[in-house]
CSV table of C-alpha atoms in Angstrom, one decimal:
chain,number,residue,atom,x,y,z
A,1,MET,CA,111.9,32.3,54.3
A,2,THR,CA,112.9,29.8,57.0
A,3,ASP,CA,112.8,26.2,55.9
A,4,PHE,CA,110.2,23.8,57.5
A,5,ALA,CA,112.9,21.7,59.1
A,6,ASP,CA,114.2,24.7,60.9
A,7,ILE,CA,110.9,25.8,62.2
A,8,TRP,CA,110.2,22.2,63.2
A,9,SER,CA,113.5,21.9,65.1
A,10,TYR,CA,112.7,25.2,66.9
A,11,LEU,CA,109.2,24.2,67.9
A,12,SER,CA,109.9,20.6,68.7
A,13,ARG,CA,112.5,21.7,71.3
A,14,GLY,CA,110.2,24.2,73.1
A,15,PRO,CA,107.3,23.4,75.4
A,16,LEU,CA,104.5,24.9,73.3
A,17,LEU,CA,104.3,22.1,70.7
A,18,TRP,CA,104.1,19.3,73.2
A,19,LEU,CA,101.7,21.1,75.4
A,20,THR,CA,99.5,21.6,72.4
A,21,ALA,CA,100.0,18.0,71.3
A,22,THR,CA,98.9,16.7,74.7
A,23,LEU,CA,95.7,18.7,74.5
A,24,ALA,CA,95.0,17.8,71.0
A,25,ALA,CA,95.6,14.0,71.6
A,26,TYR,CA,93.1,14.3,74.6
A,27,ALA,CA,90.6,16.2,72.5
A,28,ALA,CA,90.7,13.5,69.9
A,29,GLY,CA,90.3,10.8,72.6
A,30,ASP,CA,87.4,12.7,74.1
A,31,LEU,CA,85.8,13.1,70.6
A,32,LEU,CA,86.0,9.4,69.9
A,33,PHE,CA,84.6,8.6,73.5
A,34,ARG,CA,81.6,10.9,72.8
A,35,ALA,CA,81.1,9.6,69.2
A,36,SER,CA,81.0,6.1,70.7
A,37,GLY,CA,78.0,7.1,72.9
A,38,ARG,CA,80.3,7.4,76.0
A,39,ASN,CA,81.3,3.7,75.8
A,40,PRO,CA,83.7,3.0,78.7
A,41,MET,CA,85.9,0.8,76.6
A,42,VAL,CA,86.7,3.9,74.5
A,43,ASN,CA,88.8,5.5,77.2
A,44,PRO,CA,90.0,9.0,76.3
A,45,VAL,CA,93.2,8.7,78.3
A,46,LEU,CA,94.1,5.5,76.7
A,47,ILE,CA,93.5,6.9,73.2
A,48,ALA,CA,95.4,10.1,73.9
A,49,VAL,CA,98.4,8.0,75.3
A,50,CYS,CA,98.4,5.8,72.2
A,51,ILE,CA,98.3,8.8,69.8
A,52,LEU,CA,101.1,10.5,71.7
A,53,ALA,CA,103.2,7.4,71.8
A,54,VAL,CA,103.0,7.1,68.0
A,55,VAL,CA,103.7,10.7,67.4
A,56,LEU,CA,106.7,10.7,69.7
A,57,LYS,CA,108.0,7.6,68.0
A,58,LEU,CA,107.5,8.9,64.4
A,59,THR,CA,109.2,12.3,65.2
A,60,GLY,CA,112.0,10.7,67.2
A,61,THR,CA,111.1,12.8,70.3
A,62,SER,CA,112.4,11.8,73.7
A,63,TYR,CA,110.0,11.7,76.6
A,64,ALA,CA,112.2,14.2,78.4
A,65,THR,CA,111.6,16.7,75.6
A,66,TYR,CA,107.9,15.9,75.5
A,67,PHE,CA,107.6,16.3,79.2
A,68,GLU,CA,109.0,19.9,79.0
A,69,GLY,CA,105.7,20.9,77.4
A,70,ALA,CA,103.4,18.2,79.1
A,71,GLN,CA,104.7,19.2,82.6
A,72,PHE,CA,102.2,22.1,82.7
A,73,VAL,CA,99.3,19.6,82.4
A,74,HIS,CA,101.0,17.1,84.7
A,75,PHE,CA,101.5,19.8,87.3
A,76,LEU,CA,97.7,20.5,87.6
A,77,LEU,CA,97.2,16.9,89.0
A,78,GLY,CA,98.2,18.1,92.6
A,79,PRO,CA,95.7,21.1,92.6
A,80,ALA,CA,93.0,18.8,91.1
A,81,THR,CA,93.5,16.2,93.8
A,82,VAL,CA,93.1,18.9,96.4
A,83,ALA,CA,90.0,20.1,94.6
A,84,LEU,CA,88.4,16.7,95.1
A,85,ALA,CA,87.5,18.1,98.6
A,86,LEU,CA,84.5,19.8,96.9
A,87,PRO,CA,82.7,16.7,95.8
A,88,LEU,CA,83.5,15.1,99.1
A,89,PHE,CA,82.0,18.0,101.0
A,90,ASP,CA,78.9,18.0,98.7
A,91,ASN,CA,78.5,14.3,99.7
A,92,LEU,CA,79.1,14.7,103.3
A,93,HIS,CA,75.6,13.7,104.2
A,94,HIS,CA,76.4,10.3,102.5
A,95,LEU,CA,79.8,9.9,104.2
A,96,LYS,CA,78.4,10.2,107.7
A,97,ARG,CA,76.1,7.2,107.1
A,98,THR,CA,78.7,4.9,105.4
A,99,VAL,CA,81.4,4.5,107.9
A,100,LEU,CA,81.0,0.6,108.2
A,101,PRO,CA,80.5,0.0,104.3
A,102,VAL,CA,83.5,2.2,103.6
A,103,PHE,CA,85.7,0.4,106.1
A,104,ALA,CA,84.6,-3.1,105.0
A,105,ALA,CA,85.0,-2.3,101.3
A,106,LEU,CA,88.4,-0.7,101.9
A,107,VAL,CA,89.8,-3.8,103.7
A,108,VAL,CA,88.3,-6.2,101.0
A,109,GLY,CA,89.2,-4.1,98.1
A,110,SER,CA,92.7,-3.3,99.1
A,111,VAL,CA,93.5,-6.9,100.2
A,112,VAL,CA,92.0,-8.4,97.0
A,113,ALA,CA,93.8,-5.8,94.8
A,114,THR,CA,97.2,-6.5,96.3
A,115,GLY,CA,96.7,-10.2,97.3
A,116,SER,CA,95.3,-11.4,94.0
A,117,ALA,CA,98.0,-9.6,92.0
A,118,LEU,CA,100.8,-11.3,94.2
A,119,LEU,CA,99.0,-14.6,94.0
A,120,ILE,CA,98.6,-14.7,90.1
A,121,ALA,CA,102.1,-13.2,89.5
A,122,SER,CA,104.0,-15.6,91.9
A,123,TRP,CA,101.9,-18.5,90.5
A,124,MET,CA,103.3,-17.5,87.1
A,125,GLY,CA,106.9,-17.5,88.4
A,126,VAL,CA,107.5,-13.9,88.5
A,127,ASP,CA,110.7,-12.8,90.4
A,128,GLN,CA,110.7,-11.1,93.8
A,129,MET,CA,111.7,-7.6,92.5
A,130,LEU,CA,108.7,-7.6,90.3
A,131,LEU,CA,106.4,-8.8,93.0
A,132,ALA,CA,107.6,-5.9,95.2
A,133,SER,CA,107.0,-3.5,92.4
A,134,LEU,CA,103.5,-5.0,91.8
A,135,ALA,CA,102.2,-5.0,95.4
A,136,PRO,CA,101.4,-1.2,95.8
A,137,LYS,CA,99.9,-0.8,92.3
A,138,SER,CA,96.5,0.3,93.4
A,139,ALA,CA,97.7,3.2,95.5
A,140,THR,CA,98.0,6.6,94.0
A,141,ALA,CA,101.3,7.0,92.1
A,142,PRO,CA,103.6,9.0,94.7
A,143,VAL,CA,102.5,6.7,97.5
A,144,ALA,CA,102.9,3.5,95.4
A,145,ILE,CA,106.4,4.5,94.3
A,146,GLY,CA,107.4,5.2,97.9
A,147,ILE,CA,106.1,1.9,99.1
A,148,SER,CA,107.8,0.0,96.2
A,149,GLN,CA,111.2,1.5,97.0
A,150,GLU,CA,110.9,0.4,100.6
A,151,LEU,CA,110.0,-3.1,99.6
A,152,GLY,CA,112.9,-3.4,97.2
A,153,GLY,CA,110.9,-3.0,94.0
A,154,SER,CA,111.6,-0.8,91.0
A,155,PRO,CA,110.0,2.7,91.2
A,156,THR,CA,109.9,3.1,87.4
A,157,LEU,CA,108.2,-0.3,87.0
A,158,THR,CA,105.7,0.6,89.7
A,159,ALA,CA,104.9,3.8,88.0
A,160,VAL,CA,104.1,1.8,84.8
A,161,LEU,CA,102.0,-0.7,86.8
A,162,VAL,CA,100.1,2.0,88.7
A,163,ILE,CA,99.0,3.8,85.4
A,164,LEU,CA,98.1,0.4,83.8
A,165,THR,CA,96.0,-0.5,86.9
A,166,GLY,CA,94.3,2.9,86.6
A,167,ILE,CA,93.5,2.7,83.0
A,168,THR,CA,92.2,-1.0,83.4
A,169,GLY,CA,89.9,0.1,86.2
A,170,ALA,CA,88.6,3.0,84.3
A,171,VAL,CA,87.8,0.8,81.4
A,172,VAL,CA,86.4,-2.3,83.1
A,173,ALA,CA,84.4,-0.7,86.1
A,174,THR,CA,81.2,0.2,84.2
A,175,PRO,CA,80.6,-3.0,82.4
A,176,LEU,CA,81.8,-5.2,85.4
A,177,LEU,CA,79.5,-3.4,87.9
A,178,ASN,CA,76.5,-3.5,85.6
A,179,LEU,CA,77.1,-7.3,85.2
A,180,LEU,CA,77.3,-7.6,89.1
A,181,ARG,CA,74.2,-5.5,89.3
A,182,VAL,CA,75.7,-3.1,91.8
A,183,LYS,CA,73.4,0.0,91.5
A,184,ASP,CA,74.6,1.9,94.6
A,185,TRP,CA,76.7,4.9,93.2
A,186,ARG,CA,78.7,5.0,96.5
A,187,ALA,CA,79.7,1.4,96.2
A,188,ARG,CA,80.6,1.7,92.6
A,189,GLY,CA,82.7,4.8,93.0
A,190,PHE,CA,84.4,3.7,96.2
A,191,ALA,CA,85.6,0.4,94.7
A,192,VAL,CA,87.0,2.1,91.5
A,193,GLY,CA,88.8,4.7,93.7
A,194,VAL,CA,90.3,2.1,95.9
A,195,VAL,CA,91.6,0.0,93.0
A,196,SER,CA,92.3,2.5,90.3
A,197,HIS,CA,93.2,5.7,92.3
A,198,GLY,CA,93.1,9.0,90.3
A,199,ILE,CA,92.4,7.5,86.9
A,200,GLY,CA,89.5,5.6,88.3
A,201,THR,CA,88.3,8.7,90.1
A,202,ALA,CA,88.4,10.7,86.9
A,203,ARG,CA,86.2,8.0,85.2
A,204,ALA,CA,83.8,7.9,88.2
A,205,LEU,CA,83.4,11.7,88.1
A,206,GLN,CA,82.3,11.4,84.4
A,207,VAL,CA,79.6,8.9,85.4
A,208,HIS,CA,78.0,10.4,88.6
A,209,PRO,CA,78.9,13.0,91.2
A,210,THR,CA,78.3,10.7,94.2
A,211,ALA,CA,80.5,8.0,92.5
A,212,GLY,CA,83.1,10.6,91.9
A,213,ALA,CA,83.2,11.7,95.5
A,214,PHE,CA,83.3,8.2,96.8
A,215,ALA,CA,86.1,7.3,94.4
A,216,GLY,CA,88.2,10.3,95.7
A,217,LEU,CA,87.6,9.1,99.2
A,218,GLY,CA,88.6,5.5,98.2
A,219,MET,CA,91.8,6.8,96.6
A,220,ALA,CA,92.7,8.8,99.6
A,221,ILE,CA,92.2,6.1,102.2
A,222,ASN,CA,93.6,3.3,100.1
A,223,ALA,CA,96.9,5.3,100.0
A,224,VAL,CA,97.1,4.6,103.8
A,225,ALA,CA,95.8,1.1,103.7
A,226,THR,CA,98.2,0.1,100.9
A,227,ALA,CA,101.2,1.4,102.9
A,228,ILE,CA,100.1,-0.9,105.8
A,229,LEU,CA,98.8,-3.9,103.8
A,230,ALA,CA,101.3,-4.2,101.0
A,231,PRO,CA,104.3,-5.0,103.1
A,232,LEU,CA,102.3,-7.5,105.1
A,233,LEU,CA,100.9,-9.3,102.0
A,234,LEU,CA,104.2,-9.3,100.2
A,235,GLY,CA,105.8,-10.9,103.2
A,236,LEU,CA,103.6,-14.0,102.6
A,237,PHE,CA,105.0,-14.4,99.1
A,238,LEU,CA,108.7,-13.9,99.7
A,239,SER,CA,110.8,-16.8,100.7
B,1,MET,CA,91.8,33.7,92.2
B,2,HIS,CA,91.3,33.3,95.9
B,3,ALA,CA,90.1,29.8,95.2
B,4,LEU,CA,93.2,28.8,93.5
B,5,LEU,CA,95.3,30.4,96.3
B,6,ILE,CA,93.4,28.3,98.9
B,7,ILE,CA,94.0,25.1,96.9
B,8,LEU,CA,97.7,25.8,96.4
B,9,ILE,CA,98.2,26.8,100.0
B,10,ALA,CA,96.4,23.5,101.1
B,11,GLN,CA,98.6,21.6,98.7
B,12,ILE,CA,101.8,23.2,100.2
B,13,ALA,CA,100.6,22.6,103.7
B,14,GLY,CA,99.9,19.0,102.7
B,15,GLU,CA,103.5,18.5,101.3
B,16,PHE,CA,104.9,20.1,104.3
B,17,VAL,CA,102.9,18.0,106.9
B,18,ALA,CA,103.4,14.7,104.9
B,19,ARG,CA,107.2,15.2,104.8
B,20,ALA,CA,107.5,16.6,108.4
B,21,ALA,CA,105.4,13.8,109.9
B,22,GLY,CA,106.7,11.1,107.5
B,23,LEU,CA,103.1,10.2,106.6
B,24,PRO,CA,102.4,7.5,103.9
B,25,LEU,CA,100.2,10.1,102.0
B,26,PRO,CA,101.0,12.4,99.1
B,27,GLY,CA,100.8,16.1,99.7
B,28,PRO,CA,97.8,16.8,97.5
B,29,VAL,CA,95.8,14.0,99.2
B,30,LEU,CA,96.5,15.6,102.6
B,31,GLY,CA,95.7,19.0,101.1
B,32,MET,CA,92.3,17.6,100.0
B,33,ILE,CA,91.7,16.6,103.6
B,34,PHE,CA,92.7,20.1,104.8
B,35,VAL,CA,90.2,21.8,102.3
B,36,LEU,CA,87.5,19.4,103.3
B,37,GLY,CA,88.1,20.4,107.0
B,38,LEU,CA,88.0,24.0,106.0
B,39,LEU,CA,84.8,23.6,104.2
B,40,ILE,CA,83.2,21.9,107.1
B,41,ALA,CA,84.4,24.8,109.4
B,42,VAL,CA,83.4,27.5,107.0
B,43,PRO,CA,80.7,26.3,104.7
B,44,HIS,CA,80.3,29.5,102.7
B,45,LEU,CA,83.8,29.0,101.2
B,46,ARG,CA,82.2,26.4,99.0
B,47,GLU,CA,80.8,28.9,96.7
B,48,MET,CA,84.2,30.7,96.4
B,49,ILE,CA,86.1,27.5,95.4
B,50,ARG,CA,83.4,25.9,93.4
B,51,ALA,CA,84.1,27.3,90.0
B,52,VAL,CA,87.9,26.6,90.1
B,53,ALA,CA,87.4,23.1,91.7
B,54,GLN,CA,85.0,22.2,89.0
B,55,THR,CA,87.1,23.4,86.2
B,56,LEU,CA,90.1,21.4,87.5
B,57,LEU,CA,88.0,18.2,88.1
B,58,SER,CA,86.0,18.4,84.8
B,59,HIS,CA,89.4,17.7,83.0
B,60,LEU,CA,90.9,15.3,85.6
B,61,SER,CA,91.4,12.5,82.9
B,62,LEU,CA,93.5,14.9,80.8
B,63,LEU,CA,95.9,15.5,83.6
B,64,PHE,CA,96.9,11.8,83.5
B,65,VAL,CA,97.9,11.8,79.9
B,66,PRO,CA,101.6,13.0,80.3
B,67,ALA,CA,102.2,10.3,82.9
B,68,GLY,CA,100.5,7.7,80.6
B,69,ALA,CA,102.6,8.7,77.7
B,70,GLY,CA,105.7,8.0,79.9
B,71,VAL,CA,104.4,4.5,80.6
B,72,VAL,CA,104.6,3.6,76.9
B,73,GLY,CA,108.3,4.2,76.7
B,74,HIS,CA,108.8,1.9,79.7
B,75,LEU,CA,106.6,-1.0,78.5
B,76,ALA,CA,109.7,-2.3,76.8
B,77,THR,CA,111.3,-2.8,80.3
B,78,LEU,CA,108.7,-5.4,81.1
B,79,GLY,CA,110.3,-7.5,78.4
B,80,ASP,CA,109.1,-11.1,78.0
B,81,ARG,CA,106.9,-10.7,81.2
B,82,THR,CA,104.6,-8.1,79.5
B,83,GLY,CA,101.9,-10.8,79.0
B,84,VAL,CA,102.0,-12.2,82.5
B,85,ILE,CA,101.9,-8.6,84.0
B,86,LEU,CA,99.1,-7.4,81.8
B,87,LEU,CA,97.1,-10.5,82.7
B,88,THR,CA,97.8,-10.0,86.5
B,89,ILE,CA,96.9,-6.3,86.4
B,90,VAL,CA,93.5,-6.9,84.5
B,91,VAL,CA,92.4,-9.9,86.6
B,92,SER,CA,93.4,-8.4,89.9
B,93,ALA,CA,91.6,-5.1,89.0
B,94,VAL,CA,88.4,-7.0,88.0
B,95,LEU,CA,88.5,-9.1,91.2
B,96,ALA,CA,89.2,-6.2,93.5
B,97,ILE,CA,86.6,-3.7,92.0
B,98,GLY,CA,83.9,-6.5,92.0
B,99,ALA,CA,84.8,-7.6,95.6
B,100,GLY,CA,85.0,-4.0,96.9
B,101,ALA,CA,81.7,-2.8,95.4
B,102,LEU,CA,79.8,-6.0,96.4
B,103,THR,CA,81.2,-5.6,99.9
B,104,PHE,CA,80.2,-2.0,100.1
B,105,ALA,CA,76.7,-2.7,98.8
B,106,ALA,CA,76.2,-5.7,101.1
B,107,VAL,CA,77.3,-3.9,104.4
B,108,ALA,CA,75.4,-0.8,103.4
B,109,ARG,CA,72.2,-2.9,103.0
B,110,LEU,CA,72.9,-4.7,106.4
B,111,THR,CA,73.4,-1.3,108.2
B,112,GLY,CA,70.3,0.2,106.4
B,113,SER,CA,72.4,2.9,104.8
B,114,THR,CA,70.7,3.7,101.4
B,115,ASP,CA,72.0,5.5,98.4
B,116,ASP,CA,69.8,8.6,98.2
């Protein structure tokens, strides 16, 4: 009979175990989310990430080994982003009548997302490399990383800040927008997509299909807006 | 199967155009725009891609878990600035979501565009 340690060392090196662990951690997060009465503070992504972080730490598994398995889930992000065309198409009748609100909310949302972060961080005495890494944080990850590199930021740091921004938006959006009494699903979804890209869009899709469609739209056009605005706004803060 | 093929081809086309034209857009986002254009041109394709698209989107949150797990390993790189950065991220997200949603709702009201 093979010893448990041998079986473990075999499994922990292959993709099967970590793919399963990713799904199990998310299933646990989703279960807690449902058990909480779909409370937005109980975010399934955040819970899954925390569970996995503990498991990886306890088993001494490197992220590279983990990603061998998790890459199959990660890969689906691309096709899923393309699939956002479906809710957008279903909400086309909304889109045609919202050109002005979309444009106004894009400019305000994007400028406030980048500008307020730069303002707070520079006020706290953060260095220039960190400011450059922070500037594109509301854009979807591949775009944000590209912008950060051009501005002299750190791509790794930007990836971290992008994910943190996404999770923050997904957690705060519902209570915040209820507090502000914004009832328009288009407005709610769009703002979340602009500020919190794909993670915010995933959250908006859970809440309402129209909010999900507008979040997808917000994520897409803020990728372009951030590429234009982030260098301009950063220029104001660099000496 | 055809639905997945359409989605993957759109993604490849997106990656290709984004790189060839040097656009500040990721391939999948451009692919999304291509599929939207395709659906507008040929509306009956909607039924064909619906099941696959809905399956992918119903688990969109799950797809961010591997990247999220990567973040935890890098939190240490934030070092003594962790508190400042978390504060910045949270405050700026709250301000921007609030300002963006209020702007959208206000301009929609002014232009008589209702949510129905």
